[in-house]
Short mmCIF file of C-alpha atoms and ligand atoms in Angstrom, two decimals:
data_model
loop_
_atom_site.label_atom_id
_atom_site.label_comp_id
_atom_site.label_asym_id
_atom_site.label_seq_id
_atom_site.Cartn_x
_atom_site.Cartn_y
_atom_site.Cartn_z
CA MET F 11 0.00 0.00 0.00
CA ARG F 12 1.46 3.39 -0.94
CA ILE F 13 2.01 5.91 1.85
CA THR F 14 -0.66 8.08 0.26
CA GLU F 15 -3.31 5.41 0.93
CA ILE F 16 -3.73 6.45 4.53
CA LYS F 17 -6.39 3.78 5.17
CA PRO F 18 -7.78 1.14 2.83
CA GLY F 19 -9.62 3.06 0.15
CA ILE F 20 -8.79 6.51 1.57
CA HIS F 21 -6.12 8.31 -0.42
CA TYR F 22 -4.27 11.50 0.42
CA VAL F 23 -4.16 13.62 -2.76
CA GLY F 24 -3.16 16.98 -1.27
CA VAL F 25 -0.13 19.15 -2.03
CA ASN F 26 2.56 21.14 -0.22
CA ASP F 27 3.09 24.86 -0.71
CA ARG F 28 6.61 25.99 0.15
CA VAL F 29 6.41 29.07 -2.09
CA LYS F 30 3.75 31.25 -0.53
CA THR F 31 5.23 33.55 2.10
CA ARG F 32 2.01 34.76 3.72
CA PHE F 33 -1.14 32.72 4.30
CA GLU F 34 -4.25 34.82 3.61
CA ALA F 35 -1.66 37.41 2.52
CA LEU F 36 -1.13 38.03 6.24
CA TRP F 37 0.46 35.24 8.24
CA SER F 38 4.03 34.07 7.75
CA LEU F 39 4.79 30.52 6.63
CA PRO F 40 8.28 29.59 7.83
CA PHE F 41 7.55 25.87 7.37
CA GLY F 42 5.22 26.20 4.37
CA VAL F 43 1.67 24.86 4.41
CA SER F 44 -0.17 21.87 2.97
CA TYR F 45 -3.57 21.89 1.28
CA ASN F 46 -5.00 18.48 2.07
CA SER F 47 -7.53 16.68 -0.06
CA TYR F 48 -8.75 13.10 0.26
CA LEU F 49 -10.29 10.54 -2.07
CA VAL F 50 -12.60 7.87 -0.71
CA ALA F 51 -12.67 5.11 -3.34
CA ASP F 52 -15.53 2.64 -3.01
CA GLU F 53 -18.15 1.52 -5.54
CA LYS F 54 -18.48 5.23 -5.97
CA VAL F 55 -15.62 7.69 -5.57
CA ALA F 56 -15.82 10.83 -3.44
CA LEU F 57 -13.23 13.59 -3.31
CA ILE F 58 -13.24 15.64 -0.11
CA ASP F 59 -12.17 19.25 -0.66
CA THR F 60 -9.67 20.42 -3.29
CA VAL F 61 -6.47 22.49 -3.17
CA GLU F 62 -5.27 25.99 -3.98
CA GLU F 63 -5.62 26.39 -7.75
CA GLY F 64 -1.94 27.13 -8.42
CA PHE F 65 -1.24 23.50 -7.46
CA GLY F 66 -3.98 22.07 -9.68
CA SER F 67 -1.74 20.07 -12.01
CA ARG F 68 -0.01 18.33 -9.07
CA PHE F 69 -3.37 17.71 -7.49
CA PHE F 70 -4.83 16.11 -10.60
CA HIS F 71 -1.69 14.02 -10.97
CA ASN F 72 -2.17 12.77 -7.39
CA ILE F 73 -5.79 11.90 -8.12
CA HIS F 74 -4.82 9.97 -11.24
CA GLU F 75 -2.11 8.15 -9.31
CA ALA F 76 -4.71 7.06 -6.75
CA ILE F 77 -7.62 5.99 -8.97
CA GLY F 78 -6.29 5.94 -12.52
CA ASP F 79 -8.98 6.64 -15.07
CA ARG F 80 -11.92 6.01 -12.73
CA LYS F 81 -14.39 8.85 -12.63
CA ILE F 82 -15.08 10.85 -9.48
CA ASP F 83 -18.75 10.71 -8.55
CA TYR F 84 -18.85 13.33 -5.80
CA LEU F 85 -16.92 16.32 -4.56
CA VAL F 86 -17.73 16.98 -0.91
CA VAL F 87 -16.98 20.58 0.03
CA ASN F 88 -16.40 20.89 3.77
CA HIS F 89 -15.06 24.42 3.45
CA MET F 90 -15.33 27.01 0.70
CA GLU F 91 -12.33 29.25 1.40
CA PRO F 92 -10.40 29.39 -1.88
CA ASP F 93 -7.31 27.59 -0.53
CA HIS F 94 -9.59 24.53 -0.68
CA SER F 95 -12.13 25.39 -3.34
CA SER F 96 -10.27 27.25 -6.10
CA SER F 97 -9.57 24.06 -8.06
CA ILE F 98 -13.29 23.29 -8.37
CA SER F 99 -13.71 24.87 -11.81
CA ALA F 100 -10.76 22.90 -13.23
CA LEU F 101 -12.03 19.75 -11.52
CA LYS F 102 -15.42 20.21 -13.18
CA ARG F 103 -13.75 20.48 -16.58
CA LEU F 104 -11.78 17.25 -16.04
CA TYR F 105 -14.66 15.36 -14.40
CA PRO F 106 -17.78 16.87 -15.99
CA GLU F 107 -20.15 14.34 -14.41
CA ILE F 108 -19.01 15.07 -10.86
CA LYS F 109 -21.72 16.11 -8.43
CA ILE F 110 -20.86 18.75 -5.84
CA VAL F 111 -22.08 17.96 -2.34
CA GLY F 112 -22.51 20.73 0.20
CA ASN F 113 -24.93 22.49 2.50
CA ALA F 114 -27.11 25.39 1.35
CA LYS F 115 -24.54 28.03 2.33
CA THR F 116 -21.77 26.12 0.54
CA LEU F 117 -23.74 25.78 -2.67
CA GLN F 118 -24.63 29.47 -2.62
CA MET F 119 -20.94 30.34 -2.32
CA ILE F 120 -19.98 27.94 -5.12
CA GLY F 121 -22.41 29.81 -7.33
CA GLY F 122 -21.00 33.13 -6.21
CA TYR F 123 -17.33 32.23 -6.57
CA TYR F 124 -17.33 29.89 -9.55
CA GLY F 125 -20.71 30.31 -11.26
CA ILE F 126 -21.51 26.62 -10.75
CA GLU F 127 -25.21 25.98 -10.16
CA ALA F 128 -25.92 22.59 -11.78
CA ASP F 129 -25.15 19.02 -10.64
CA THR F 130 -25.15 19.86 -6.96
CA VAL F 131 -26.46 17.81 -4.03
CA GLU F 132 -27.66 19.80 -1.04
CA ILE F 133 -27.26 18.00 2.27
CA ARG F 134 -28.43 18.86 5.78
CA GLU F 135 -27.28 18.09 9.29
CA GLY F 136 -26.85 14.34 9.90
CA GLU F 137 -27.68 13.27 6.34
CA SER F 138 -25.60 10.55 4.69
CA LEU F 139 -24.37 9.60 1.25
CA SER F 140 -23.65 5.94 0.44
CA LEU F 141 -20.56 5.14 -1.61
CA GLY F 142 -21.23 1.37 -1.52
CA ASN F 143 -19.49 -0.22 1.47
CA ARG F 144 -18.70 3.16 2.97
CA THR F 145 -20.94 6.00 4.04
CA LEU F 146 -20.27 9.71 4.39
CA THR F 147 -22.31 11.54 7.05
CA PHE F 148 -22.33 15.30 7.28
CA TYR F 149 -22.35 17.47 10.41
CA MET F 150 -22.53 21.23 10.31
CA ALA F 151 -19.79 23.15 12.14
CA PRO F 152 -20.72 26.76 11.33
CA MET F 153 -18.15 29.54 11.93
CA VAL F 154 -15.18 27.24 12.27
CA HIS F 155 -14.22 29.70 10.80
CA TRP F 156 -16.63 30.44 7.92
CA PRO F 157 -20.43 30.09 8.06
CA GLU F 158 -20.64 27.09 5.71
CA THR F 159 -18.01 24.94 7.43
CA MET F 160 -18.95 21.32 8.09
CA VAL F 161 -17.26 18.00 8.81
CA THR F 162 -17.73 14.66 7.03
CA TYR F 163 -17.61 11.35 8.89
CA CYS F 164 -17.01 7.89 7.47
CA PRO F 165 -18.28 5.55 10.24
CA GLU F 166 -17.05 2.34 8.61
CA GLN F 167 -13.49 3.62 8.83
CA LYS F 168 -13.94 5.82 11.89
CA THR F 169 -12.46 8.70 9.94
CA LEU F 170 -13.45 12.33 10.29
CA PHE F 171 -12.71 14.88 7.57
CA THR F 172 -12.69 18.15 9.43
CA GLY F 173 -11.95 20.99 7.03
CA ASP F 174 -9.68 23.55 8.72
CA ALA F 175 -10.43 22.22 12.22
CA PHE F 176 -7.33 20.61 13.77
CA GLY F 177 -5.24 22.15 10.98
CA THR F 178 -1.75 23.53 11.33
CA PHE F 179 0.70 25.54 9.32
CA GLY F 180 3.65 23.49 8.08
CA ALA F 181 4.13 21.46 4.91
CA LEU F 182 4.22 17.66 5.12
CA ASP F 183 7.86 16.65 4.82
CA GLY F 184 7.48 13.19 3.35
CA GLY F 185 5.06 11.63 5.79
CA ILE F 186 1.33 12.23 5.95
CA LEU F 187 0.20 10.53 9.17
CA ASP F 188 1.42 11.97 12.46
CA ARG F 189 3.53 8.89 13.22
CA GLN F 190 5.38 9.33 9.92
CA LEU F 191 6.45 12.91 10.72
CA GLU F 192 8.78 14.74 13.07
CA LEU F 193 6.04 16.62 14.92
CA GLY F 194 8.19 19.05 16.97
CA HIS F 195 7.32 22.33 15.27
CA PHE F 196 3.75 21.34 14.39
CA TRP F 197 2.49 21.91 17.95
CA ASP F 198 3.40 25.58 18.02
CA GLU F 199 2.34 25.90 14.40
CA MET F 200 -1.08 24.52 15.33
CA ILE F 201 -1.45 27.16 18.04
CA ARG F 202 -0.28 29.87 15.64
CA TYR F 203 -2.73 28.65 12.99
CA TYR F 204 -5.53 28.56 15.53
CA ALA F 205 -4.73 32.00 16.94
CA CYS F 206 -4.51 33.67 13.54
CA ILE F 207 -7.25 31.90 11.59
CA VAL F 208 -9.81 30.47 14.01
CA GLY F 209 -9.08 32.40 17.20
CA LYS F 210 -12.17 34.63 17.07
CA TYR F 211 -14.52 31.65 17.04
CA GLY F 212 -14.07 29.94 20.41
CA VAL F 213 -17.79 29.37 21.00
CA PRO F 214 -18.47 27.77 17.57
CA VAL F 215 -15.37 25.58 18.01
CA GLN F 216 -16.69 24.41 21.38
CA LYS F 217 -20.04 23.53 19.77
CA ALA F 218 -18.27 21.60 17.02
CA LEU F 219 -16.18 19.74 19.59
CA GLN F 220 -19.34 18.68 21.41
CA LYS F 221 -20.62 17.10 18.20
CA ILE F 222 -17.32 15.49 17.38
CA ARG F 223 -17.09 13.89 20.81
CA THR F 224 -20.18 11.78 20.02
CA LEU F 225 -18.34 10.09 17.13
CA GLU F 226 -15.94 7.17 17.34
CA ILE F 227 -12.81 8.52 15.71
CA GLU F 228 -9.58 6.74 14.77
CA THR F 229 -8.36 9.21 12.18
CA ILE F 230 -8.70 12.98 11.81
CA CYS F 231 -8.16 14.31 8.30
CA SER F 232 -7.80 18.09 8.36
CA THR F 233 -7.25 20.33 5.34
CA HIS F 234 -3.87 21.53 6.66
CA GLY F 235 -1.03 19.60 8.26
CA PRO F 236 -0.65 16.00 9.40
CA VAL F 237 -3.39 13.38 9.46
CA TRP F 238 -3.89 12.69 13.15
CA GLU F 239 -4.11 9.19 14.60
CA GLU F 240 -1.63 8.55 17.42
CA GLU F 241 -1.87 12.15 18.61
CA LYS F 242 -5.57 12.72 17.97
CA GLU F 243 -6.46 13.03 21.66
CA ARG F 244 -3.73 15.61 22.18
CA VAL F 245 -4.95 17.55 19.16
CA ILE F 246 -8.56 17.54 20.36
CA ALA F 247 -7.45 18.58 23.85
CA LEU F 248 -5.39 21.43 22.40
CA TYR F 249 -8.33 22.73 20.37
CA ASP F 250 -10.51 22.44 23.45
CA ARG F 251 -8.08 24.50 25.53
CA LEU F 252 -7.52 27.10 22.85
CA SER F 253 -11.22 27.55 22.16
CA ARG F 254 -11.77 28.07 25.90
CA TYR F 255 -9.01 30.70 25.70
CA GLN F 256 -7.14 28.97 28.53
CA GLY F 257 -3.47 29.90 28.59
CA GLU F 258 -0.83 27.65 30.06
CA PRO F 259 1.60 29.05 32.65
CA GLY F 260 3.93 31.56 31.05
CA ALA F 261 4.39 35.28 30.51
CA VAL F 262 4.53 37.26 27.27
CA ILE F 263 6.16 40.69 27.46
CA ALA F 264 5.31 42.61 24.30
CA TYR F 265 6.49 46.16 23.86
CA GLY F 266 7.32 48.94 21.47
CA SER F 267 10.34 51.16 21.95
CA MET F 268 11.70 53.92 19.70
CA TYR F 269 14.99 54.65 21.44
CA GLY F 270 15.32 51.81 23.92
CA ASN F 271 13.97 53.44 27.08
CA THR F 272 10.68 51.52 27.17
CA GLU F 273 12.67 48.44 26.18
CA GLN F 274 14.84 48.85 29.28
CA MET F 275 11.67 48.83 31.38
CA ALA F 276 10.71 45.59 29.65
CA GLU F 277 14.12 44.07 30.33
CA HIS F 278 13.99 45.08 33.97
CA ILE F 279 10.50 43.66 34.45
CA ALA F 280 11.49 40.42 32.70
CA ARG F 281 14.55 39.98 34.90
CA ASN F 282 12.45 40.57 38.00
CA LEU F 283 9.81 38.09 36.86
CA ALA F 284 12.49 35.49 36.25
CA GLU F 285 13.88 36.10 39.74
CA ARG F 286 10.40 35.46 41.11
CA GLY F 287 10.17 32.11 39.35
CA VAL F 288 7.96 32.99 36.40
CA ARG F 289 8.62 30.54 33.55
CA PRO F 290 8.69 30.64 30.58
CA ILE F 291 9.04 34.31 29.64
CA ARG F 292 8.70 35.29 25.99
CA MET F 293 9.77 38.84 25.07
CA TYR F 294 8.80 40.54 21.83
CA ASN F 295 9.93 43.88 20.49
CA LEU F 296 6.86 44.50 18.35
CA SER F 297 8.79 46.47 15.74
CA SER F 298 10.66 43.33 14.70
CA ALA F 299 8.60 40.42 16.01
CA ASP F 300 6.40 38.35 13.72
CA PRO F 301 2.84 39.41 14.71
CA SER F 302 1.53 35.87 14.23
CA VAL F 303 4.12 34.50 16.67
CA VAL F 304 3.19 37.12 19.28
CA LEU F 305 -0.49 36.34 18.81
CA ARG F 306 0.29 32.63 19.11
CA ASP F 307 1.93 33.18 22.47
CA VAL F 308 -0.88 35.43 23.71
CA PHE F 309 -3.16 32.43 23.10
CA LYS F 310 -0.64 29.98 24.51
CA TYR F 311 0.25 31.67 27.81
CA ASP F 312 -1.82 33.01 30.67
CA THR F 313 0.04 36.26 31.40
CA LEU F 314 0.53 39.30 29.19
CA VAL F 315 2.59 42.39 30.01
CA VAL F 316 2.41 45.18 27.42
CA GLY F 317 4.59 48.26 27.18
CA SER F 318 4.30 51.25 24.90
CA PRO F 319 5.85 54.66 24.45
CA THR F 320 3.51 57.53 23.74
CA TYR F 321 3.56 58.21 20.01
CA ASN F 322 1.72 61.16 18.47
CA GLY F 323 -0.44 61.33 21.59
CA ASP F 324 -1.42 57.68 21.23
CA LEU F 325 -0.06 54.16 21.55
CA PHE F 326 2.99 53.15 19.58
CA PRO F 327 1.47 51.86 16.29
CA GLU F 328 2.83 48.31 16.55
CA VAL F 329 1.47 48.01 20.08
CA GLU F 330 -1.89 49.30 18.90
CA ALA F 331 -1.86 46.67 16.12
CA LEU F 332 -1.30 43.85 18.60
CA LEU F 333 -4.06 45.07 20.90
CA ARG F 334 -6.52 45.26 18.02
CA LYS F 335 -5.71 41.66 17.05
CA ILE F 336 -6.36 40.54 20.63
CA GLU F 337 -9.57 42.55 20.80
CA ALA F 338 -10.80 41.14 17.46
CA ARG F 339 -10.41 37.63 18.85
CA GLY F 340 -12.28 38.40 22.06
CA ILE F 341 -9.76 36.79 24.36
CA PRO F 342 -11.67 36.92 27.64
CA GLN F 343 -8.91 37.32 30.24
CA ARG F 344 -5.21 37.22 30.80
CA THR F 345 -3.22 38.18 33.86
CA PHE F 346 -2.43 41.63 32.56
CA ALA F 347 -0.01 44.39 33.45
CA ALA F 348 1.01 47.47 31.50
CA PHE F 349 3.82 49.95 31.38
CA GLY F 350 4.58 52.93 29.21
CA SER F 351 6.48 56.12 28.71
CA PHE F 352 6.15 59.66 27.46
CA THR F 353 8.34 62.70 26.95
CA TRP F 354 6.02 65.69 27.41
CA ALA F 355 2.39 64.49 27.49
CA SER F 356 1.26 61.12 28.84
CA ALA F 357 -1.07 59.01 26.67
CA ALA F 358 0.15 55.40 26.17
CA VAL F 359 -0.64 54.15 29.66
CA LYS F 360 -4.14 55.65 29.51
CA HIS F 361 -4.83 53.73 26.29
CA LEU F 362 -3.45 50.50 27.75
CA ARG F 363 -5.83 50.90 30.67
CA GLU F 364 -8.73 51.57 28.28
CA PHE F 365 -7.85 48.42 26.36
CA ALA F 366 -8.09 46.35 29.55
CA GLU F 367 -11.39 47.98 30.51
CA LYS F 368 -12.86 47.40 27.04
CA LEU F 369 -12.02 43.71 27.20
CA LYS F 370 -13.12 43.55 30.85
CA TRP F 371 -9.68 42.34 31.84
CA THR F 372 -8.53 42.90 35.40
CA MET F 373 -5.14 44.56 35.65
CA CYS F 374 -2.99 43.02 38.33
CA CYS F 375 -1.57 46.43 39.30
CA GLU F 376 -1.63 50.06 38.32
CA PRO F 377 0.18 50.69 35.04
CA LEU F 378 3.77 51.78 35.42
CA GLU F 379 4.54 55.05 33.72
CA MET F 380 7.94 56.58 32.99
CA LYS F 381 8.73 60.16 31.99
CA GLN F 382 11.60 60.47 29.52
CA GLY F 383 14.71 58.32 29.94
CA PHE F 384 15.11 55.07 31.86
CA ASP F 385 17.38 55.09 34.86
CA GLY F 386 17.48 53.83 38.41
CA ARG F 387 14.49 56.01 39.39
CA TYR F 388 12.21 53.34 37.97
CA ASP F 389 13.83 50.26 39.50
CA ASP F 390 11.46 50.11 42.46
CA ALA F 391 8.40 50.61 40.26
CA CYS F 392 9.50 47.81 37.91
CA ASP F 393 10.03 45.62 40.97
CA ARG F 394 6.51 46.35 42.20
CA LEU F 395 4.99 45.51 38.82
CA ALA F 396 6.91 42.23 38.75
CA ASP F 397 5.78 41.53 42.31
CA ALA F 398 2.14 41.99 41.32
CA VAL F 399 2.43 39.72 38.27
CA ALA F 400 4.36 37.08 40.22
CA ALA F 401 1.81 37.22 43.05
CA ARG F 402 -0.99 36.48 40.58
CA TRP F 403 1.19 33.73 39.20
CA SER F 404 1.50 32.18 42.68
CA ASP F 405 -2.24 32.67 43.39
CA CYS F 406 -3.06 30.64 40.29
CA GLY F 407 -0.77 27.85 41.45
CA THR F 408 1.49 28.28 38.47
CA GLY F 409 4.63 29.36 40.31
CA ASN F 410 7.50 27.03 40.96
FE1 LIG G 530 -7.76 26.60 4.92
FE2 LIG G 530 -10.29 28.48 5.99
O1 LIG G 530 -9.14 27.77 4.73
#
């Protein structure tokens, strides 16, 4: 059996993209990304999702390698975002008899994106399609992370095709199943993918997880990243934690600094936190840090300390950009502290406080504010801020 036949009759026909530098034209791709597609070959043949259209010729080659000249009876569309649907028009030309299976929202979008209205099969929650010895059953998972998203379950093979859910950034370096891959970087890439792409939709993800838990699952086939078998419980648990917005013990210190004075506050606070046993500490100068990595760690860890100089009577722009990303994702609470600086008129600290109030976050101490340059005058204040963060750390039972 070829490595691409991930289970009897289920073929991986996806592709790797190591060319694109930004997913959704926004998020960096240091390890590339895969667009996963699967063929279920029975008496009838179903293709589940397609790939980004620039990889169409590789995709069609993979399909031919799996099933030769057999026709494809159905295309099941779990998710309409163009990284998975933009090969549909070419697929229709190569397999003109194919029927497109989707829910009402999916079929509307297929009309809107690709002008395809005919030869469609509209399915509803819990309905099934027989392929012969195998069945595909459809469950809606709206807003994970588009309104039409759904998952497809093959009970005979205990396999769940999940669309973007349980996806990660990172191309598949040879292997396809988790046990065939070196998984090291995929765990942080899964959090980064979740934070950037799905992070706003914690409640819909929780609803989808409730449905998924009723199914007997051996294999999770996402549209991005490894196929999960050995690590499926860990993957489900990670999605559960992320969608509850629960951070693990650890502190992110994210700051802007034009001339290094606010940065020295950050360094001082970090050193004091380390002395008080806070671990791990991740520091990001927001002028140079990858925003997706910072956002990843805001999701990953339970403590956030933000620093900003006053800039044009406002927050430093890169700090503002991070706060807007956090706000857009509705992260409900982090242990939060703030510090800032100004030269002639204070503003940054006021805006950091307003951010916390808007998100209904409790600040663990008064914001620390510095006028002009950093020197020993602020040592005690940095100590007190670190004390307050470390005390919260101990209260939560996360200290060493
Ligand atoms: Fe991978 Fe939401 O598309």
